[in-house]
Coordinates of C-alpha atoms and ligand atoms in Angstrom, one line a residue:
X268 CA 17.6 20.8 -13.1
X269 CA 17.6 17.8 -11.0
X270 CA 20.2 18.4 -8.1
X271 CA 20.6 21.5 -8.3
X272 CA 19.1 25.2 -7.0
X273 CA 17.2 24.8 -3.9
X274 CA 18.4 20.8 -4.2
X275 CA 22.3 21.3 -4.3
X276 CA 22.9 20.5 -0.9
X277 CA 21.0 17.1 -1.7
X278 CA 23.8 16.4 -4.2
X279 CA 27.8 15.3 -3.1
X280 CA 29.6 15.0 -6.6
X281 CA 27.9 13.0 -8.8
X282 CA 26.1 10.8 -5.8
X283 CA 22.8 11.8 -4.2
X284 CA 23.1 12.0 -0.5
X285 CA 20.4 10.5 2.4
X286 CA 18.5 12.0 4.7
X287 CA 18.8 11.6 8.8
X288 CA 18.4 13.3 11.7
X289 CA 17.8 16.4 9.4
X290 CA 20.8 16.2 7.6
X291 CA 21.8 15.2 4.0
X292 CA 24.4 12.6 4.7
X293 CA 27.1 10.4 3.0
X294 CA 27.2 6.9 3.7
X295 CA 29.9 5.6 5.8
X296 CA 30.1 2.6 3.1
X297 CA 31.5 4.7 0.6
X298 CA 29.6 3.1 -2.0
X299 CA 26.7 3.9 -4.3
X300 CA 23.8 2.2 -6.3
X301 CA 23.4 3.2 -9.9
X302 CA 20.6 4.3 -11.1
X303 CA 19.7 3.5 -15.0
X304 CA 18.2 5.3 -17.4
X305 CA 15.3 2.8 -18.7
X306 CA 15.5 5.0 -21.9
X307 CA 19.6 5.1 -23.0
X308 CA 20.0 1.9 -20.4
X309 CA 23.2 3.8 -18.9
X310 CA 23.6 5.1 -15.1
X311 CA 22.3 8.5 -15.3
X312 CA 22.1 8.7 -11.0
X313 CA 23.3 7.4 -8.3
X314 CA 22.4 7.5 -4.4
X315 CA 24.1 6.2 -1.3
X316 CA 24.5 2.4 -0.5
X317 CA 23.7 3.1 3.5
X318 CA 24.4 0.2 6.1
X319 CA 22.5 -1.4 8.2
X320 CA 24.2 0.4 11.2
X321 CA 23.2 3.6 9.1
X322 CA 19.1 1.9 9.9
X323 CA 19.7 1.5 13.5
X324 CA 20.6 4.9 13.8
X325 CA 17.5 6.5 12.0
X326 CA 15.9 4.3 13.6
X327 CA 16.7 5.2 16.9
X328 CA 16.0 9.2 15.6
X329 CA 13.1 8.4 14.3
X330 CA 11.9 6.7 17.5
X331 CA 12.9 10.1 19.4
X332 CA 11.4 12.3 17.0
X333 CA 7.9 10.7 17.2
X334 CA 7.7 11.2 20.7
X335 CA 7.7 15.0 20.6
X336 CA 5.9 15.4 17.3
X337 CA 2.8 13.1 19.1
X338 CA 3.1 16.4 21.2
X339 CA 2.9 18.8 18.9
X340 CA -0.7 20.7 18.5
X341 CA -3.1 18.7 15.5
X342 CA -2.7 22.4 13.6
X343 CA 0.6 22.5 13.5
X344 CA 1.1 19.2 11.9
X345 CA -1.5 20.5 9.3
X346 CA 0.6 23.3 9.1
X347 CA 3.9 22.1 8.5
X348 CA 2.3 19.8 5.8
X349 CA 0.5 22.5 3.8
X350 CA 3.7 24.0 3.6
X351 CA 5.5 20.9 2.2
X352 CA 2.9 20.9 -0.2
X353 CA 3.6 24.0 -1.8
X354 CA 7.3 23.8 -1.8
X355 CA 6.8 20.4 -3.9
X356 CA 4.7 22.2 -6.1
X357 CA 6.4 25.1 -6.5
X358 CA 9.6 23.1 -7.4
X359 CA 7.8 20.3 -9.6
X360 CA 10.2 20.8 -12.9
X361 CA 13.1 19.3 -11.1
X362 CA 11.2 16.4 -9.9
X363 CA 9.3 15.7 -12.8
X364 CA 12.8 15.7 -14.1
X365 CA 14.2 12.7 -12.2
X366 CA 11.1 11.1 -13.2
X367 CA 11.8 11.4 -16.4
X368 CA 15.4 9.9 -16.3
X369 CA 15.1 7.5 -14.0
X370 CA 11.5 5.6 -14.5
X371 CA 10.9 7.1 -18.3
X372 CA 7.5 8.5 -17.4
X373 CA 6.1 10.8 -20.0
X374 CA 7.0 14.3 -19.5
X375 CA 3.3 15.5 -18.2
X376 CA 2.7 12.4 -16.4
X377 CA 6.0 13.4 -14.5
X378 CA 4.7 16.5 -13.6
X379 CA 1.1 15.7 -13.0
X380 CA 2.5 13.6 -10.5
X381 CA 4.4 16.0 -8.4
X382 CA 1.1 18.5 -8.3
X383 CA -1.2 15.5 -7.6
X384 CA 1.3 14.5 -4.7
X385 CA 1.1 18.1 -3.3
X386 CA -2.8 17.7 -3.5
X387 CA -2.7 14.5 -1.9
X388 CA -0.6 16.2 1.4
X389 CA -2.9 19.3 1.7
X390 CA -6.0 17.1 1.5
X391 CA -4.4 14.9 4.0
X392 CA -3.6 17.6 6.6
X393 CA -7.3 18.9 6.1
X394 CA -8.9 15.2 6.8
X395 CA -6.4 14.4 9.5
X396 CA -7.6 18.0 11.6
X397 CA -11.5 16.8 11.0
X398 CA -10.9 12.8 11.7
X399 CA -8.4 13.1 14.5
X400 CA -10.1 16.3 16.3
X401 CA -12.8 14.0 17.5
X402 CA -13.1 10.7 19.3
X403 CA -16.4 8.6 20.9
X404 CA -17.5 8.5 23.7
X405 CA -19.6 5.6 24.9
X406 CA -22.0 5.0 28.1
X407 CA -22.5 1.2 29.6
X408 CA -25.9 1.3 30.0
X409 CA -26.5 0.3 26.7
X410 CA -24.7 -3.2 27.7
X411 CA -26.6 -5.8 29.2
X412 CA -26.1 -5.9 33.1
X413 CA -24.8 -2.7 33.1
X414 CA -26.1 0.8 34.4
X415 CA -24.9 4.4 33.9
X416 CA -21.5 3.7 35.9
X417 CA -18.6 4.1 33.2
X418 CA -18.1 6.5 30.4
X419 CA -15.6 5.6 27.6
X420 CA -13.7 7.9 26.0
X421 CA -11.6 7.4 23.0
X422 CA -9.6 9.0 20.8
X423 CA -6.7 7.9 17.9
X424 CA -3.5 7.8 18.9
X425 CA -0.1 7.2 16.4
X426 CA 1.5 3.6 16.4
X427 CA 5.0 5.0 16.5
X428 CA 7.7 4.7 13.5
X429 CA 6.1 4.0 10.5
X430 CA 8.5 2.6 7.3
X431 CA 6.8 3.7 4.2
X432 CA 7.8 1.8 0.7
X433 CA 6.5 3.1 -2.7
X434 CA 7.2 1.1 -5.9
X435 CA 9.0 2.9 -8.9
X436 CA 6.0 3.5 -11.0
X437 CA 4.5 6.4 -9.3
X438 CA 7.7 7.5 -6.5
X439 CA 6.5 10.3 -5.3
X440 CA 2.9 10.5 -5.2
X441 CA 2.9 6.5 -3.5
X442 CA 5.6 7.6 -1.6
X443 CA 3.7 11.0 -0.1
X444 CA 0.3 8.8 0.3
X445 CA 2.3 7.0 2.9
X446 CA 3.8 9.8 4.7
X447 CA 1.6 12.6 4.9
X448 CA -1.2 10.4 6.6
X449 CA 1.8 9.0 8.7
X450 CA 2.9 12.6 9.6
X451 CA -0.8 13.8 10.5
X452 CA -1.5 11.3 13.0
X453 CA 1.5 12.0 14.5
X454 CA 3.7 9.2 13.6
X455 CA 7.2 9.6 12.3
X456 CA 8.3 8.5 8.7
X457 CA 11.5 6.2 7.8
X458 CA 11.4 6.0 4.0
X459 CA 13.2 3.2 1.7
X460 CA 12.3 4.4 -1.6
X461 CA 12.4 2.4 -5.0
X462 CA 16.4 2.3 -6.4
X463 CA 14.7 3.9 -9.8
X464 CA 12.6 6.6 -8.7
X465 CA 15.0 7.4 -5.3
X466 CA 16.4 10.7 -6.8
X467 CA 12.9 11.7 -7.3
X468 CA 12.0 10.8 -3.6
X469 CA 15.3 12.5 -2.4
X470 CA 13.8 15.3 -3.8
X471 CA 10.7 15.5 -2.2
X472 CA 11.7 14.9 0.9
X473 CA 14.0 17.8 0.6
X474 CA 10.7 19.9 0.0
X475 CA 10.0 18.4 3.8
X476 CA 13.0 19.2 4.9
X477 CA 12.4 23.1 3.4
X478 CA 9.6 23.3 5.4
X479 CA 11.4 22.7 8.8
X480 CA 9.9 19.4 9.8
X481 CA 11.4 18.9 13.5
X482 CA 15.0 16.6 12.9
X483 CA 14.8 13.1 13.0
X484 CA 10.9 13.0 11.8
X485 CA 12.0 12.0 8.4
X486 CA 14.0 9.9 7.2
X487 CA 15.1 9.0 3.7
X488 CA 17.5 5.9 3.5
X489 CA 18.7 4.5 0.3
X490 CA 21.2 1.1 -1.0
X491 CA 20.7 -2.3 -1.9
X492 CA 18.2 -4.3 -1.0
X493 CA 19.8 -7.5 -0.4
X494 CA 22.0 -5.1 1.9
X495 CA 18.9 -3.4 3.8
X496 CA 16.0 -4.5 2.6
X497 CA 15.2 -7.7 5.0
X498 CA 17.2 -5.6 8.2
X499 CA 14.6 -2.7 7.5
X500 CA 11.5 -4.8 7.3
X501 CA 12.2 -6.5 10.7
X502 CA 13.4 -4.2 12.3
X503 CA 12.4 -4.1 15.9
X504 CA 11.6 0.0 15.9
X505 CA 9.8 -0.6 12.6
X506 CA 5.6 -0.1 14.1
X507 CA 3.8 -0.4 11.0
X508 CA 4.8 -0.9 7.4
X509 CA 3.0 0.2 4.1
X510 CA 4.5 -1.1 0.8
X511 CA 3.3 -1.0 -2.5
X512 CA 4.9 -3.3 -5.0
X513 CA 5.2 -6.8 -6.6
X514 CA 5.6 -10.4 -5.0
X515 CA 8.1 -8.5 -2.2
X516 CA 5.3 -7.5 -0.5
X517 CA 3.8 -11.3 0.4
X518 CA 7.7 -11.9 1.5
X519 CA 7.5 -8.8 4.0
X520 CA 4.2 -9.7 5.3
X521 CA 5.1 -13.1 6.0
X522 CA 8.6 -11.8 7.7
X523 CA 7.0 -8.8 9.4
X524 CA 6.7 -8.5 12.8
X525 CA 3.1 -8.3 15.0
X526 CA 2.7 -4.9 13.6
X527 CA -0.5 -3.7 11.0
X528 CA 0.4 -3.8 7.2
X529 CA -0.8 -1.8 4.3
X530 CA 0.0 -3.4 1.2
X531 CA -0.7 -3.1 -2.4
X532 CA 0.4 -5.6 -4.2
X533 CA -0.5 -5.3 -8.2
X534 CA -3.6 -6.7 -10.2
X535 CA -4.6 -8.7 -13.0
X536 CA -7.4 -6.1 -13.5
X537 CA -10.6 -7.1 -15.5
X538 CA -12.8 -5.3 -18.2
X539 CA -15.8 -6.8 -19.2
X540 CA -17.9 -5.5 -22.1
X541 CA -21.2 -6.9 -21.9
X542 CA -23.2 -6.5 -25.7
X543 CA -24.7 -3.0 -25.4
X544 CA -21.9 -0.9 -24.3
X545 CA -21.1 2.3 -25.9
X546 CA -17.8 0.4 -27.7
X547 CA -16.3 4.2 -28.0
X548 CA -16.1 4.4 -24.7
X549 CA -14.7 1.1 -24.1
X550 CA -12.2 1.8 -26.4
X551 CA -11.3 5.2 -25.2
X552 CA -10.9 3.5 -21.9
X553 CA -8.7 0.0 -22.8
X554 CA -6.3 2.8 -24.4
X555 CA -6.3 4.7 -21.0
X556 CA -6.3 1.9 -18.8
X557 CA -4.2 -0.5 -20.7
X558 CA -1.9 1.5 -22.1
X559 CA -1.2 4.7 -20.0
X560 CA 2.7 5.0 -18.8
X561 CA 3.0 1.9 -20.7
X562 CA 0.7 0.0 -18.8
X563 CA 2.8 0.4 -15.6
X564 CA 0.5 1.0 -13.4
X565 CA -1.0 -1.6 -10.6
X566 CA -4.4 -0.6 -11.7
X567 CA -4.2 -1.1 -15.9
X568 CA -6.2 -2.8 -17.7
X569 CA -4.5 -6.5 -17.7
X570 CA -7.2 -8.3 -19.6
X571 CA -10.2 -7.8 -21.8
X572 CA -13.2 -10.3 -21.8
X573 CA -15.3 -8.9 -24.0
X574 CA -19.1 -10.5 -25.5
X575 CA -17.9 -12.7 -29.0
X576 CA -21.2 -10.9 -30.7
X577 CA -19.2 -7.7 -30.1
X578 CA -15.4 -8.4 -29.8
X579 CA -14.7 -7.6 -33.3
X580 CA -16.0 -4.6 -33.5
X581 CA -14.2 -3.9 -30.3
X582 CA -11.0 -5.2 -31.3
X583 CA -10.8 -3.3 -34.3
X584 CA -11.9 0.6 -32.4
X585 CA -9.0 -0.6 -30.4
X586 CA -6.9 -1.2 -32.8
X587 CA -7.7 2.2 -34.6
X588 CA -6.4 4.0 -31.5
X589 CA -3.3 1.5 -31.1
X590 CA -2.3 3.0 -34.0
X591 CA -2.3 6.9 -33.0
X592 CA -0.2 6.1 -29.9
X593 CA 2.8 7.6 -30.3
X594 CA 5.7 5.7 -29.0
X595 CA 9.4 7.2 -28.2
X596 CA 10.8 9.2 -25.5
X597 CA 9.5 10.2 -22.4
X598 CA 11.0 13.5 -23.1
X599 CA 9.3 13.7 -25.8
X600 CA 6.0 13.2 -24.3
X601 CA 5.4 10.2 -26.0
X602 CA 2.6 8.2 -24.9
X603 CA 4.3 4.5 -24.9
X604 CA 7.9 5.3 -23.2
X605 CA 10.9 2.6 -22.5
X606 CA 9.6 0.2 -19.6
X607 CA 11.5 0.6 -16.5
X608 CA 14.1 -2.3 -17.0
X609 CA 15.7 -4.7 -19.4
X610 CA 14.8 -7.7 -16.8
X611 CA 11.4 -6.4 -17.5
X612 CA 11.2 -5.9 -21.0
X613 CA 12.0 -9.3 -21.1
X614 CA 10.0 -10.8 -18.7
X615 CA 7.2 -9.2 -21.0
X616 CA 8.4 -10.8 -24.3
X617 CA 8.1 -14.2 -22.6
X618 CA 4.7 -13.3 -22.2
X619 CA 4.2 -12.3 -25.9
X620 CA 5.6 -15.4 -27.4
X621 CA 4.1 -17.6 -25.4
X622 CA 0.9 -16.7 -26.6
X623 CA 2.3 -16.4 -29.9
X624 CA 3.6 -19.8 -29.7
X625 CA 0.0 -20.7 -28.5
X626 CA -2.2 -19.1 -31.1
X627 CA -3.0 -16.0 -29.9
X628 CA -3.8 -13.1 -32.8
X629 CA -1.4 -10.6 -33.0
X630 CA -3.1 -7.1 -33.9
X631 CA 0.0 -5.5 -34.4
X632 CA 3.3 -6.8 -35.4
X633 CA 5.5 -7.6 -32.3
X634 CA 8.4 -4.7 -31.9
X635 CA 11.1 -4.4 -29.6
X636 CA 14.1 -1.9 -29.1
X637 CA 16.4 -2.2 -26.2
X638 CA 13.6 -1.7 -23.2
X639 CA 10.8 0.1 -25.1
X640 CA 8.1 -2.3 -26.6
X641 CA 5.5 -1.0 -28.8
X642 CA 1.7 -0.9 -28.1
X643 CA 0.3 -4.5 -29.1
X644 CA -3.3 -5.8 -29.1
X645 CA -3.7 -9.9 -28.1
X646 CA -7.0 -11.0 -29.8
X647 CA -8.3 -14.6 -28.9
X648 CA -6.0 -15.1 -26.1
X649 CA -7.5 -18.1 -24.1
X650 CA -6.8 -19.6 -20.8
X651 CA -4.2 -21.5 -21.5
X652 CA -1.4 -18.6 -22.2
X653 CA 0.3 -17.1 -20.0
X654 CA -0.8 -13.7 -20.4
X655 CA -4.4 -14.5 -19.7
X656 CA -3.2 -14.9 -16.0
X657 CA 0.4 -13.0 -15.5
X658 CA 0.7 -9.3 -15.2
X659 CA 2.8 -8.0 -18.0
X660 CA 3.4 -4.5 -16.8
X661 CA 3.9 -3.1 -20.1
X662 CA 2.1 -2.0 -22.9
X663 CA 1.0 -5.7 -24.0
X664 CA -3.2 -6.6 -23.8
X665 CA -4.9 -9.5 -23.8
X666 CA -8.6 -10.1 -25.2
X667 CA -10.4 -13.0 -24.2
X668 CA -14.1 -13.9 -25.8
X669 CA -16.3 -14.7 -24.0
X670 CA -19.6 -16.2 -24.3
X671 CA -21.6 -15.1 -21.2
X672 CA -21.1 -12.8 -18.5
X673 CA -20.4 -15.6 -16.1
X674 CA -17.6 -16.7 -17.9
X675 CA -16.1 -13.2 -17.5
X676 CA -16.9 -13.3 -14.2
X677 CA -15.5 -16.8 -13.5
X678 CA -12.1 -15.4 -15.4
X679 CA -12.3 -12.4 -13.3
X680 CA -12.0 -14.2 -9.9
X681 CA -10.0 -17.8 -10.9
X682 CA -6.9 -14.8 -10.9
X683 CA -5.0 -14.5 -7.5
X684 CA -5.2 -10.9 -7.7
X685 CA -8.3 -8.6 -7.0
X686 CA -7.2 -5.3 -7.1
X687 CA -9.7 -3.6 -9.3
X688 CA -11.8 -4.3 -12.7
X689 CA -14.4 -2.5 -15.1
X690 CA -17.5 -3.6 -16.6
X691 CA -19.1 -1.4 -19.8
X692 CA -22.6 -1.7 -20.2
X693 CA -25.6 0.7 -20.1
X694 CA -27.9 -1.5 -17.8
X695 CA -26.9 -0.1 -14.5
X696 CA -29.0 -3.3 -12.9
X697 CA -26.7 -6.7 -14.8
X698 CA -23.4 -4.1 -13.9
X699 CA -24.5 -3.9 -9.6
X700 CA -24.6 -7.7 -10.1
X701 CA -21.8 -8.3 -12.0
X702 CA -19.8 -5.9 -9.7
X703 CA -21.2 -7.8 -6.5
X704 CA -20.1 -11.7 -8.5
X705 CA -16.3 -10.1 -8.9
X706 CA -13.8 -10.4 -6.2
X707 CA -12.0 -7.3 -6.9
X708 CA -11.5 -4.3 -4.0
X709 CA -12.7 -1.8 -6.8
X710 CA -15.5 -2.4 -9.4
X711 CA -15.7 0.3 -12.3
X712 CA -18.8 0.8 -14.0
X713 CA -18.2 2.4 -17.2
X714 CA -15.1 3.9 -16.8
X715 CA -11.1 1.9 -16.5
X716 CA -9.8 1.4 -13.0
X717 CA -8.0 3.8 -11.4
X718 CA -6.8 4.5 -7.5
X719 CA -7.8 8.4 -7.6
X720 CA -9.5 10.6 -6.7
X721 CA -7.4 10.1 -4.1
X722 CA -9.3 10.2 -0.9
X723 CA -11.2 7.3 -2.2
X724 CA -10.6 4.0 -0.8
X725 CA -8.3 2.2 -2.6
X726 CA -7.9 -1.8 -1.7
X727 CA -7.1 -5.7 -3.2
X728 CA -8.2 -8.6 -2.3
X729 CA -6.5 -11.6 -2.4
X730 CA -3.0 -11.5 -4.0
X731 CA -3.5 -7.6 -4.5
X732 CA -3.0 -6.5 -0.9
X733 CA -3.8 -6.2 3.1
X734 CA -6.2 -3.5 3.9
X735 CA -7.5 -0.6 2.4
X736 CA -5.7 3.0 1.4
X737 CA -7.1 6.5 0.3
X738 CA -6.3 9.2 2.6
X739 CA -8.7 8.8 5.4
X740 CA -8.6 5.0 5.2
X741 CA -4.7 5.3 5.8
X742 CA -4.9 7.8 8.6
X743 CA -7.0 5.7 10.5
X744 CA -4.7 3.0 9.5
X745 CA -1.5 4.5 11.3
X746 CA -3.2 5.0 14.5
X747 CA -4.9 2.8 17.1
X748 CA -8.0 4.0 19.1
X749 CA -7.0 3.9 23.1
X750 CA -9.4 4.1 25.5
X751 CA -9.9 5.7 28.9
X752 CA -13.2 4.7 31.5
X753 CA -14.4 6.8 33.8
X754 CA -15.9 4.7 36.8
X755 CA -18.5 6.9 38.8
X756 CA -19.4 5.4 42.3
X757 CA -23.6 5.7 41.6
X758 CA -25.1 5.4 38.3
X759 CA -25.5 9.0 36.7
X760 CA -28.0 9.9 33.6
X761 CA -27.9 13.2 31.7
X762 CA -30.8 15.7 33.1
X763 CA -32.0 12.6 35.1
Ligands
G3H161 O1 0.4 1.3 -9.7 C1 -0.4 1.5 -8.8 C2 -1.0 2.7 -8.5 O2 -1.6 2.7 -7.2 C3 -2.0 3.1 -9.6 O3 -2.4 4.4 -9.4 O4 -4.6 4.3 -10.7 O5 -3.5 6.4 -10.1 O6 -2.5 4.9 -11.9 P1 -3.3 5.0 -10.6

């Protein structure tokens, strides 16, 4: 049970403690955020409302702590992080737990995530020994003007104190894609997880704290927000910020100081079915991509623009699996759960009668109770509704006809997001081109969008996010390369 075991120490009363300088601590505020249950909408946790003097000081830690883990031997790191690894594994029921509770993610899916999260650090500690064990090293001769006078060697160093902030719809495994690359390069880690997914994260980090990371190289800080939020993200000891989230994210980056950003920001993602896809498939995969953990995931399907000579075949496979989704509680197992807040459950009914309002056909009847919405189809959605455009982040899907690919394609990229998309079809020729015509990081052939596996690069465009993630594109994301010459006297060539 969550809190409890190998986690009581995490735990004061019925409040969750933070984590700094190596200790679980009580904020000096004396006050605590609620956490609630997106299932029975009451407070089922609560963590500590920390200060902002409570920042300065982890950050001040955190800055110390970086300097002698930047010392510590490549292998150990590795080490240290393989460990973590299998204590998060080996404790996943807890975790997957708090999941449960606090973000209503199925039961499996909870603890799918904890294992793929320990998967994620090992993998990281093994690419972080191959990529960071070697650097270049350049000659000047190969420069105009230049002879065999200078060699270059250069290698990737850390950038300092990086502040890592996951979203509540996956937070632990976004959470541990930040800090395990963070960790193997030899940064150190302040985290600021989600409010509803923080017990979850508290957790975790206590499986870093288990395997006797040095003091100080962690840190997990939790509260409000409009209390910390803006004093963490400009912080002066902040050196490099990786969020994934909503709309926050364009706010940080514009606030930020002149330090590099990873950010993933959400999607509007695309499938198009051209007329000779296997519609089985397709279907299999809208159900999968539009309507796994209620289509809470940055990476769903958002929108269908499928061929009018085959949309109602389409529509109606679809609507045959709608049907067998079982919707209830994540406990339970159920495939569509409560989505994560009232605020947005209703953001996503505005959605749903708007295009109701503007003639959109409803596949299933419209039902609502309290936060969990059930599975519903949008046929004949057009550009003019809302939900052609806005990401509803629940278990609501739009199809738009179409009557050429390069209307699909034009749809695709009029959105401000580009975070990934799919297109079906069994000419492998038309899907290259159609993947080269959309402006998405990620193109799909045959198969719904998705981040994993996970050492795959992972990146938006647009609205969807700065740079690009997967576990080696983040490593090298949370160093810099430095540089050293060597300046011989005479020229000097190998065996010459
Ligand atoms: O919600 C955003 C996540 O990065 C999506 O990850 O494709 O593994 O569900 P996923």
């Amino acid at each position: 049970m969550a809190g409890t075991g190998a986690f009581a120490e995490i735990v004061d009363g019925d409040v969750f403690k933070y984590y700094a300088d190596g200790e679980w601590k009580k904020s000096s505020s004396g006050k605590s955020v609620g956490i609630v249950n997106p299932s029975t909408r009451k407070t089922h946790y609560k963590v500590q409302a920390c200060t902002q003097e409570e920042v300065n000081k982890v950050m001040e830690t955190a800055k110390a702590a970086q300097k002698s883990w930047a010392k510590t031997p490549l292998w150990k790191r590795a080490e240290l992080l393989h460990k973590a690894a299998a204590i998060l594994k080996e404790h996943k029921s807890p975790i997957a737990e708090a999941l449960v509770k606090e973000i209503a993610k199925p039961a499996k899916d909870s603890v799918t995530e904890v294992v793929r999260s320990g998967d994620l650090i090992s993998y990281c500690a093994e690419e972080g020994v191959r990529l960071l064990g070697q650097g270049t090293f350049l000659v000047s001769d190969s420069f105009p003007g230049n002879e065999r006078t200078k060699y270059c060697l250069t290698s990737k160093i850390p950038l300092g104190v990086v502040l890592a902030i996951p979203p509540f719809n996956y937070p632990v495994n976004l959470a541990v894609s930040k800090i395990a690359p963070a960790l193997i390069a030899g940064n150190s880690l302040v985290l600021k997880p989600p409010t509803q997914g923080a017990v979850a994260c508290l957790h975790m980090v206590h499986c870093f704290h288990l395997a006797n990371f040095p003091k100080g190289l962690i840190s997990c800080i939790t509260g409000r927000g409009s209390e910390i939020g803006d004093f963490l993200t400009m912080h002066p000891g902040v050196n490099c910020i990786s969020f994934t989230g909503g709309d926050t994210g364009i706010a940080i980056s514009k606030k930020a100081g002149m330090i590099p950003l990873q950010m993933e920001l959400g999607g509007k993602d695309a499938c198009i079915v051209l007329e000779d896809a296997d519609l089985g498939l397709v279907a299999a995969n809208i159900i999968k991509g539009g309507f796994s953990y209620s289509g809470q995931r940055c990476t769903a399907v958002k929108v269908v623009l499928v061929m009018e000579s085959v949309a109602d075949a389409l529509v109606e496979a679809v609507k045959a699996k709608v049907a067998k989704l079982t919707v209830g509680a994540p406990e339970e197992d159920c495939d569509i759960t409560p989505v994560v807040s009232e605020s947005s459950a209703n953001f996503i009914e505005g959605l749903v009668m708007d295009a109701r309002d503007k003639g959109a056909t409803f596949c299933q009847e419209y039902k609502r109770e309290g936060n969990l919405i059930w599975p519903l189809l949008l046929d004949k959605v057009r550009p003019d509704m809302r939900i052609a455009w806005e990401e509803p982040f629940g278990p609501v899907l739009p199809v738009i006809r179409i009557g050429s690919v390069e209307e699909g394609i034009h749809h695709c990229n009029a959105s401000n997001f580009g975070l990934q998309g799919c297109v079906f079809t069994k000419d492998i020729n038309k899907a290259m081109l159609i993947s080269d015509a959309m402006e998405s990081g990620t193109v799909q052939i045959n198969s719904a969008p998705a981040r994993g596996p996970d050492h795959f690069p992972f990146q938006g465009i647009k609205d969807s996010g700065i740079g690009s993630q997967g576990i080696t594109n983040s490593i090298n994301m949370m160093t810099k390369v430095k540089s050293t010459v060597i300046n011989l006297p005479t020229p000097s060539y190998t065996m010459g």
